[in-house]
Tab-separated table of C-alpha atoms and ligand atoms in Angstrom:
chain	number	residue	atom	x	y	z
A	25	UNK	CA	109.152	66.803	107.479
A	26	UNK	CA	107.156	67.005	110.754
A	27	UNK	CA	107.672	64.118	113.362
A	28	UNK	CA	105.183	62.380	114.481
A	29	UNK	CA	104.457	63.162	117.838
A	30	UNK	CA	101.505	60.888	119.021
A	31	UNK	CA	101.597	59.363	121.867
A	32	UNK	CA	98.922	58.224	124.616
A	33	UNK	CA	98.766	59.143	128.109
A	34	UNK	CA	97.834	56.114	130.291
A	35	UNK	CA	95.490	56.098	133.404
A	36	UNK	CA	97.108	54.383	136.534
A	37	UNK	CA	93.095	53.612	137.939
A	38	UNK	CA	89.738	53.871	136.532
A	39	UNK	CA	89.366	57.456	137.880
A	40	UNK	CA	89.613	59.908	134.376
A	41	UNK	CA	91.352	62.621	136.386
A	42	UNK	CA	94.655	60.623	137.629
A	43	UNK	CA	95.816	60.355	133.284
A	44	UNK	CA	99.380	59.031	133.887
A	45	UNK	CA	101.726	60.685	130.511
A	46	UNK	CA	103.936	57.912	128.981
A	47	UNK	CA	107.505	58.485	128.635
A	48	UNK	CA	107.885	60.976	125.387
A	49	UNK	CA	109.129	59.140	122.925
A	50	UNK	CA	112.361	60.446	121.386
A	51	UNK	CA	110.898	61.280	117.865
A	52	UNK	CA	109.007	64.018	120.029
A	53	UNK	CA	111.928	66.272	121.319
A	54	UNK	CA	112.024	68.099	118.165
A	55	UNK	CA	113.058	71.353	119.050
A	56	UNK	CA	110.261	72.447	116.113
A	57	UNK	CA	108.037	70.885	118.309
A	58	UNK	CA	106.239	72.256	121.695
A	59	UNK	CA	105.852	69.659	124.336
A	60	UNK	CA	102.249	69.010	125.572
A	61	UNK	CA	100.985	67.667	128.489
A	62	UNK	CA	97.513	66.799	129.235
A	63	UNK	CA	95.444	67.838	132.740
A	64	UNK	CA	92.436	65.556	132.707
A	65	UNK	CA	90.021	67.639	134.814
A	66	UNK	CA	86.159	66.877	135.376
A	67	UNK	CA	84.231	63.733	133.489
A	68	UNK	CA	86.088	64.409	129.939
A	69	UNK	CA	88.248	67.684	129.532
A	70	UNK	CA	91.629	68.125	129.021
A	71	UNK	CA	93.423	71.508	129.810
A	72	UNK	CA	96.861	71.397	127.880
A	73	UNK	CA	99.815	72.592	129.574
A	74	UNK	CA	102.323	73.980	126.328
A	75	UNK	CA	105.986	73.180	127.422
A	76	UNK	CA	108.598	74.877	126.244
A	77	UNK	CA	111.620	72.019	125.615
A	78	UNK	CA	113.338	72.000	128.738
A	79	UNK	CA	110.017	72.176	130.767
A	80	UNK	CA	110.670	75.000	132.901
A	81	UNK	CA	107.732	77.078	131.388
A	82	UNK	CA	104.172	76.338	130.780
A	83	UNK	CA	100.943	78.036	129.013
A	84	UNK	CA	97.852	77.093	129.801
A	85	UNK	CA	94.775	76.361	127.645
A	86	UNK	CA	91.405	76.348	128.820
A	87	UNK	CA	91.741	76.074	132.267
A	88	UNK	CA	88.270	74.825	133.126
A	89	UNK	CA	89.592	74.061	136.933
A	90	UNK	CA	92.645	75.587	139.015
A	91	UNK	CA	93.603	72.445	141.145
A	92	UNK	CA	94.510	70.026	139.179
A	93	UNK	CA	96.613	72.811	137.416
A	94	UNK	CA	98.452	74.353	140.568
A	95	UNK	CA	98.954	70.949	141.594
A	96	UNK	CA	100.763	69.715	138.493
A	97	UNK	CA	102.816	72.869	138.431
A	98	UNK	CA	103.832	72.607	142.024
A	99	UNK	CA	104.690	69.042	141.223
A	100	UNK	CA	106.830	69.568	138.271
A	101	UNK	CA	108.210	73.071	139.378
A	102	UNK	CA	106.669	74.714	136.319
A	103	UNK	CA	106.621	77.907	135.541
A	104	UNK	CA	103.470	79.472	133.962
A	105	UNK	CA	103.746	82.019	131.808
A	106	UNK	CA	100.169	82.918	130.205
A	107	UNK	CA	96.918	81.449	129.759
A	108	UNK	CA	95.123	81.194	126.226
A	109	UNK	CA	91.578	80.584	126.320
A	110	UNK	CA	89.436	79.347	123.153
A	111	UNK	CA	85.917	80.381	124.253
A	112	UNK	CA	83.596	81.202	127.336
A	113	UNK	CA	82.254	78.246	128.595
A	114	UNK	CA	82.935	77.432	132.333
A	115	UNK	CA	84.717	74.102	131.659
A	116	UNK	CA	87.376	75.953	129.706
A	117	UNK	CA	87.596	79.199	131.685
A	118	UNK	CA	86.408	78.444	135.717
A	119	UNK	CA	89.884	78.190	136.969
A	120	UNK	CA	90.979	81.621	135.244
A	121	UNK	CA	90.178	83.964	138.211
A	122	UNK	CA	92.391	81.487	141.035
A	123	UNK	CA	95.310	80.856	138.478
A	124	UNK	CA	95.613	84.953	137.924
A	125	UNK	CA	95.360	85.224	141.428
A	126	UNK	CA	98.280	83.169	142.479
A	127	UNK	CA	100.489	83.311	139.198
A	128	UNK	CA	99.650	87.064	137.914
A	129	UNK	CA	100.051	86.214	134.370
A	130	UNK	CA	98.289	87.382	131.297
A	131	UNK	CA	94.783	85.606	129.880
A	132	UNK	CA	94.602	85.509	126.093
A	133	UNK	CA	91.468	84.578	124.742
A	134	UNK	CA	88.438	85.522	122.145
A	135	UNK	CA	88.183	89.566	121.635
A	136	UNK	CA	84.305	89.215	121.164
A	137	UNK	CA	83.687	87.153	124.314
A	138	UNK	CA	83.653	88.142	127.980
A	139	UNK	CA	86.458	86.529	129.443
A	140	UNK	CA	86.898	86.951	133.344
A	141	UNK	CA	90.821	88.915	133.640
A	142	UNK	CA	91.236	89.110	130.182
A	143	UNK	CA	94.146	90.903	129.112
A	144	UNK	CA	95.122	90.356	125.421
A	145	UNK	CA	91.615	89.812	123.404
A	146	UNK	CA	92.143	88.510	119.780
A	147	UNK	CA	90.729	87.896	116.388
A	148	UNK	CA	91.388	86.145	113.397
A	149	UNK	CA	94.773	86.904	111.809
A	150	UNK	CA	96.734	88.079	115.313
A	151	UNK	CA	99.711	86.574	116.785
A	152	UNK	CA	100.574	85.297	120.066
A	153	UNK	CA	104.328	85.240	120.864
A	154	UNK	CA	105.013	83.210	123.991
A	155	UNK	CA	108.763	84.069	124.491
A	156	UNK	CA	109.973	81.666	127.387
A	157	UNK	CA	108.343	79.025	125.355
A	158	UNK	CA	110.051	80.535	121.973
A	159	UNK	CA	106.574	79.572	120.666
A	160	UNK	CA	104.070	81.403	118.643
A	161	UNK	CA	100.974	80.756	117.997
A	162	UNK	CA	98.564	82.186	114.683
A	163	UNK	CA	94.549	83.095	115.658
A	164	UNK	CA	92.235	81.432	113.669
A	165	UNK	CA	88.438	83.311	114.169
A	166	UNK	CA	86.081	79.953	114.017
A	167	UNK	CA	82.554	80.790	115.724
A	168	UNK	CA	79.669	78.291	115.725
A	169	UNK	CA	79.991	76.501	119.053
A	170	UNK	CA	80.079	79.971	120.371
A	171	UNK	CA	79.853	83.641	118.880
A	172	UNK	CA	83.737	84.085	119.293
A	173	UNK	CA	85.236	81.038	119.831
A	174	UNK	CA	89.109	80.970	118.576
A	175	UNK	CA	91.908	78.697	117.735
A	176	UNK	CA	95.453	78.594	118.197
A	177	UNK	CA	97.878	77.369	115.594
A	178	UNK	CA	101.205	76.745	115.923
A	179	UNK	CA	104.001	74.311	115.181
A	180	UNK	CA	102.071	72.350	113.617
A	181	UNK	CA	99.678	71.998	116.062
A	182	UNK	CA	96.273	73.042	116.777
A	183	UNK	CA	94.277	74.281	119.960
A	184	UNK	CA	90.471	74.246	118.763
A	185	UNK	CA	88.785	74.090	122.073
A	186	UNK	CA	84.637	72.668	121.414
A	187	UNK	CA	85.152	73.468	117.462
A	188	UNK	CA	87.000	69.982	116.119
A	189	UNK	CA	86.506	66.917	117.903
A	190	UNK	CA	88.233	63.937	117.480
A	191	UNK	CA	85.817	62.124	115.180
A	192	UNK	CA	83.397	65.223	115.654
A	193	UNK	CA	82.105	68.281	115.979
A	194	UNK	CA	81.161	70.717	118.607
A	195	UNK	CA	77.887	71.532	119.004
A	196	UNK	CA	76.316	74.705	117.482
A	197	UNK	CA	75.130	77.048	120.154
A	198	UNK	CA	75.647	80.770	119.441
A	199	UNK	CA	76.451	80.697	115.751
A	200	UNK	CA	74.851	79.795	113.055
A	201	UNK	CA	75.650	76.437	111.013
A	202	UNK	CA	76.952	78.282	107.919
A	203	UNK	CA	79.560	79.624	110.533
A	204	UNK	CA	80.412	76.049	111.805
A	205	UNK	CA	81.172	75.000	108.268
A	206	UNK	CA	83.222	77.421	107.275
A	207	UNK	CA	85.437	77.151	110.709
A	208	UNK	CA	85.712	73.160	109.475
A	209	UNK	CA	86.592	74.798	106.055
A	210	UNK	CA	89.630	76.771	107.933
A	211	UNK	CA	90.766	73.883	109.663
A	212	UNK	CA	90.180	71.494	106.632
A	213	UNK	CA	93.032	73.782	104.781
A	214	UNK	CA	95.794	73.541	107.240
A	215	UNK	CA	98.540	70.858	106.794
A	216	UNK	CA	97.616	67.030	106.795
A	217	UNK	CA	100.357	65.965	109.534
A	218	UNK	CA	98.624	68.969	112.183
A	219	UNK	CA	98.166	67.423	115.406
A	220	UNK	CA	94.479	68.015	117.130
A	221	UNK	CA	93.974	69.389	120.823
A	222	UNK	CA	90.551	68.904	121.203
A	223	UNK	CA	89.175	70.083	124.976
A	224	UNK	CA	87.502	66.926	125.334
A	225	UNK	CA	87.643	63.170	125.236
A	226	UNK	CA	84.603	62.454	123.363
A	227	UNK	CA	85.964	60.651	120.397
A	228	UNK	CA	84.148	56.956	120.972
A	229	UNK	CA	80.899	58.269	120.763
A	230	UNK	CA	81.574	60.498	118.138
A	231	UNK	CA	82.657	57.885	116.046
A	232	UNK	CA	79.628	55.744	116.779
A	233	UNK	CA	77.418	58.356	114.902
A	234	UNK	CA	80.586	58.470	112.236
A	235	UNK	CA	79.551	55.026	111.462
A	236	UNK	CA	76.369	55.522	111.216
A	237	UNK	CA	76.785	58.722	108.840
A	238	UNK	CA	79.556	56.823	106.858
A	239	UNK	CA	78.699	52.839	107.176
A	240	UNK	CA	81.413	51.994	104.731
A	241	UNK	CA	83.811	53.934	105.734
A	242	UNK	CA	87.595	51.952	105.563
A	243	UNK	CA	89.426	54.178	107.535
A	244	UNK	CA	86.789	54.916	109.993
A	245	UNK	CA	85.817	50.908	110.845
A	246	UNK	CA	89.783	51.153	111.438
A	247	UNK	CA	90.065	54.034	113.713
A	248	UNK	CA	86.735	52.893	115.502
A	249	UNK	CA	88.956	49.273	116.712
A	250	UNK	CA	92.300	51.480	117.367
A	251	UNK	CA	89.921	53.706	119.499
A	252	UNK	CA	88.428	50.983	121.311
A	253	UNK	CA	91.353	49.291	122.108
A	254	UNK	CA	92.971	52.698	123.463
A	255	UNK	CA	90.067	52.917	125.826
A	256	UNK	CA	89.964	49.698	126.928
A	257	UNK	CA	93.628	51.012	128.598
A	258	UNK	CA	92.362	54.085	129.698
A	259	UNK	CA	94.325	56.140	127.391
A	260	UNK	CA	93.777	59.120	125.655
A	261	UNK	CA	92.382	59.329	121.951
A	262	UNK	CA	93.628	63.109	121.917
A	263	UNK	CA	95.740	64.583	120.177
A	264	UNK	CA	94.664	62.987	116.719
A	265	UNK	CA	96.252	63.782	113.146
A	266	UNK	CA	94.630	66.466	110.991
A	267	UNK	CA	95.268	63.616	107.917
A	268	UNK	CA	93.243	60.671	110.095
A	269	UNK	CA	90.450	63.485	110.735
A	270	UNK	CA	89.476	64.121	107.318
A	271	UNK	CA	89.872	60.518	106.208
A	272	UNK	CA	87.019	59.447	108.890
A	273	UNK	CA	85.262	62.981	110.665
A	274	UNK	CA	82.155	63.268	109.138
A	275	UNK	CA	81.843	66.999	109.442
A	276	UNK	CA	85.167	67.298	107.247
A	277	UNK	CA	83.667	65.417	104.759
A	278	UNK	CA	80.884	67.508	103.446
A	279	UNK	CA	82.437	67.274	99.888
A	280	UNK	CA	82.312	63.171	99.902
A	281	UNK	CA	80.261	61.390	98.029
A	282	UNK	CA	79.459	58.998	100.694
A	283	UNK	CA	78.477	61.280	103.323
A	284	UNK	CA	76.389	63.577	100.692
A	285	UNK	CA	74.689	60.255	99.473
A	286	UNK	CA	73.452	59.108	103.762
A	287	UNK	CA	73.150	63.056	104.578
A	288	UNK	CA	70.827	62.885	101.520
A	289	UNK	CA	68.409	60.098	102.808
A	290	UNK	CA	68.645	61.565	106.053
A	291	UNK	CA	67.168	65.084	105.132
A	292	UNK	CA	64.929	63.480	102.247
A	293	UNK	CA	65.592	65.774	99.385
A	294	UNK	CA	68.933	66.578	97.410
A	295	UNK	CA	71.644	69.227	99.223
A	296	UNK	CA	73.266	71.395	96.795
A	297	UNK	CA	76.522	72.702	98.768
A	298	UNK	CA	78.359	71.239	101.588
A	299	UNK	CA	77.463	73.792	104.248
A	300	UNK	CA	73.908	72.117	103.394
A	301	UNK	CA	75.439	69.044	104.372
A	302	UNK	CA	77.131	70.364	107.371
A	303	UNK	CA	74.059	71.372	109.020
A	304	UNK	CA	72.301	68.502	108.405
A	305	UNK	CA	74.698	65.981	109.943
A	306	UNK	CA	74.841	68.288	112.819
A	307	UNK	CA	71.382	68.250	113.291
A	308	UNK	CA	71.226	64.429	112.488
A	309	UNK	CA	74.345	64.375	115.257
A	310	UNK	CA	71.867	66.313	117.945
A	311	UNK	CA	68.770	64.358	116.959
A	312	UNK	CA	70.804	61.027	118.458
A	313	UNK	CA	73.342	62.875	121.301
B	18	ZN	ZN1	82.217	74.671	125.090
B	19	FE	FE1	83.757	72.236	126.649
């Protein structure tokens, strides 16, 4: 069985881009498992640096900014190795062009985006084998948020970029909502105990409008007080657990009663699938955002 591998990343001052990581806790060095480290970089992102074990060797996802990067891989004489990239948007890929310049390593990222120095493009089914990290990593196509956005699976954990959000959703801006559902329908089937690397810390708020989707909600009300109390120290609600996001994420729970029942009232009239239901909680989501 997978180990848990949760733990929270603590801020040493009120500013969001000096995260302090907590000591990993020993259930964590699983050599099954990667280790992950998060940069904090502008009001809410988080590029993850993948370790391999002995933390000599690092990929790099969505590198929105180069600075904070170079300077934690100065800092921890880390090696970087490639960069994956889920989708276009400048807060995931602004600090491609500096990092290639100083590092000259490849860019893997969506084959039907532009991607500045992209070298491996990729689609749904392909396989990225990181040797140094001894990792590999499974493409998954999901567009919706954007008209090629990808995700990286691996080891049980997940790189989804501006598709899953802790609590939520990305925003539908190139695709088309039908699209958006069935990348939640992708992500819905992997296993329970996957651990979520969302690009952004946006899970209070998302669970705000959670609540109001899903007022009775057990498991949400729950993870609404653990997420409170997490912020209150500054720490990180990312990564979450694949299990925890289906229990309370409204936009995996298009086949629940509850949710159909408030997505119902919301739209007025009776929704006969769930990618009916997707698309209006999204658009219930934007009407509030
Ligand atoms: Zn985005
Ligand atoms: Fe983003």
């Amino acid at each position: 069985m997978l180990k848990r591998c949760v733990h929270n990343y603590v801020l040493s001052n009120e500013d969001f881009t000096s995260y302090r990581f907590d000591p990993i806790p020993a259930a964590c060095q699983d050599a099954a498992m990667l280790y992950i480290e998060p940069i904090p970089a502008f009001d809410d992102n988080y590029i993850w640096l993948i370790l391999d074990n002995e933390r000599r060797y690092a990929a790099i996802v969505d590198p929105g900014d180069e600075e904070p990067v170079i300077d934690y891989l100065q800092q921890h004489q880390i090696q970087p190795v490639a960069i994956l990239i889920t989708h276009h948007h400048g807060d995931h890929t602004g600090g491609i062009q500096e990092l290639v310049a100083q590092y000259k390593i490849p860019v893997y990222g969506p084959a039907h985006e532009h991607i500045p120095a992209m070298t491996h493009p990729l689609k749904e089914g392909d396989q990225v084998t990181l040797k140094e990290l001894a990792a590999e990593f499974r493409i998954i196509d999901a567009p919706g948020h954007t008209h090629g956005h990808i995700l990286y699976y691996g080891h049980g954990q997940l790189f989804c970029g501006d598709t899953l959000f802790a609590g939520g959703c990305g925003r539908v801006f190139e695709g088309t909502m039908e699209q958006m559902y069935q990348a939640m329908e992708k992500i819905e089937a992997l296993p329970d105990q996957t651990l979520v690397y969302c690009a952004h810390e946006y899970t209070e708020a998302n669970l705000r409008f959670a609540q109001v989707a899903e007022p009775d909600n057990g498991p949400l009300l729950q993870r609404i007080k653990d997420t409170q109390a997490l912020r209150k120290q500054n720490k990180a609600t990312v990564p979450s657990l694949l299990s925890l996001e289906k229990q309370t994420n409204p936009f995996l729970r298009c086949r629940v009663e509850s949710l159909i029942l408030t997505a119902e009232e919301y739209a007025r009239k009776p929704l006969t699938n769930p990618a009916q239901v997707f698309a209006t909680v999204r658009r219930w989501k934007d009407s509030l955002d």
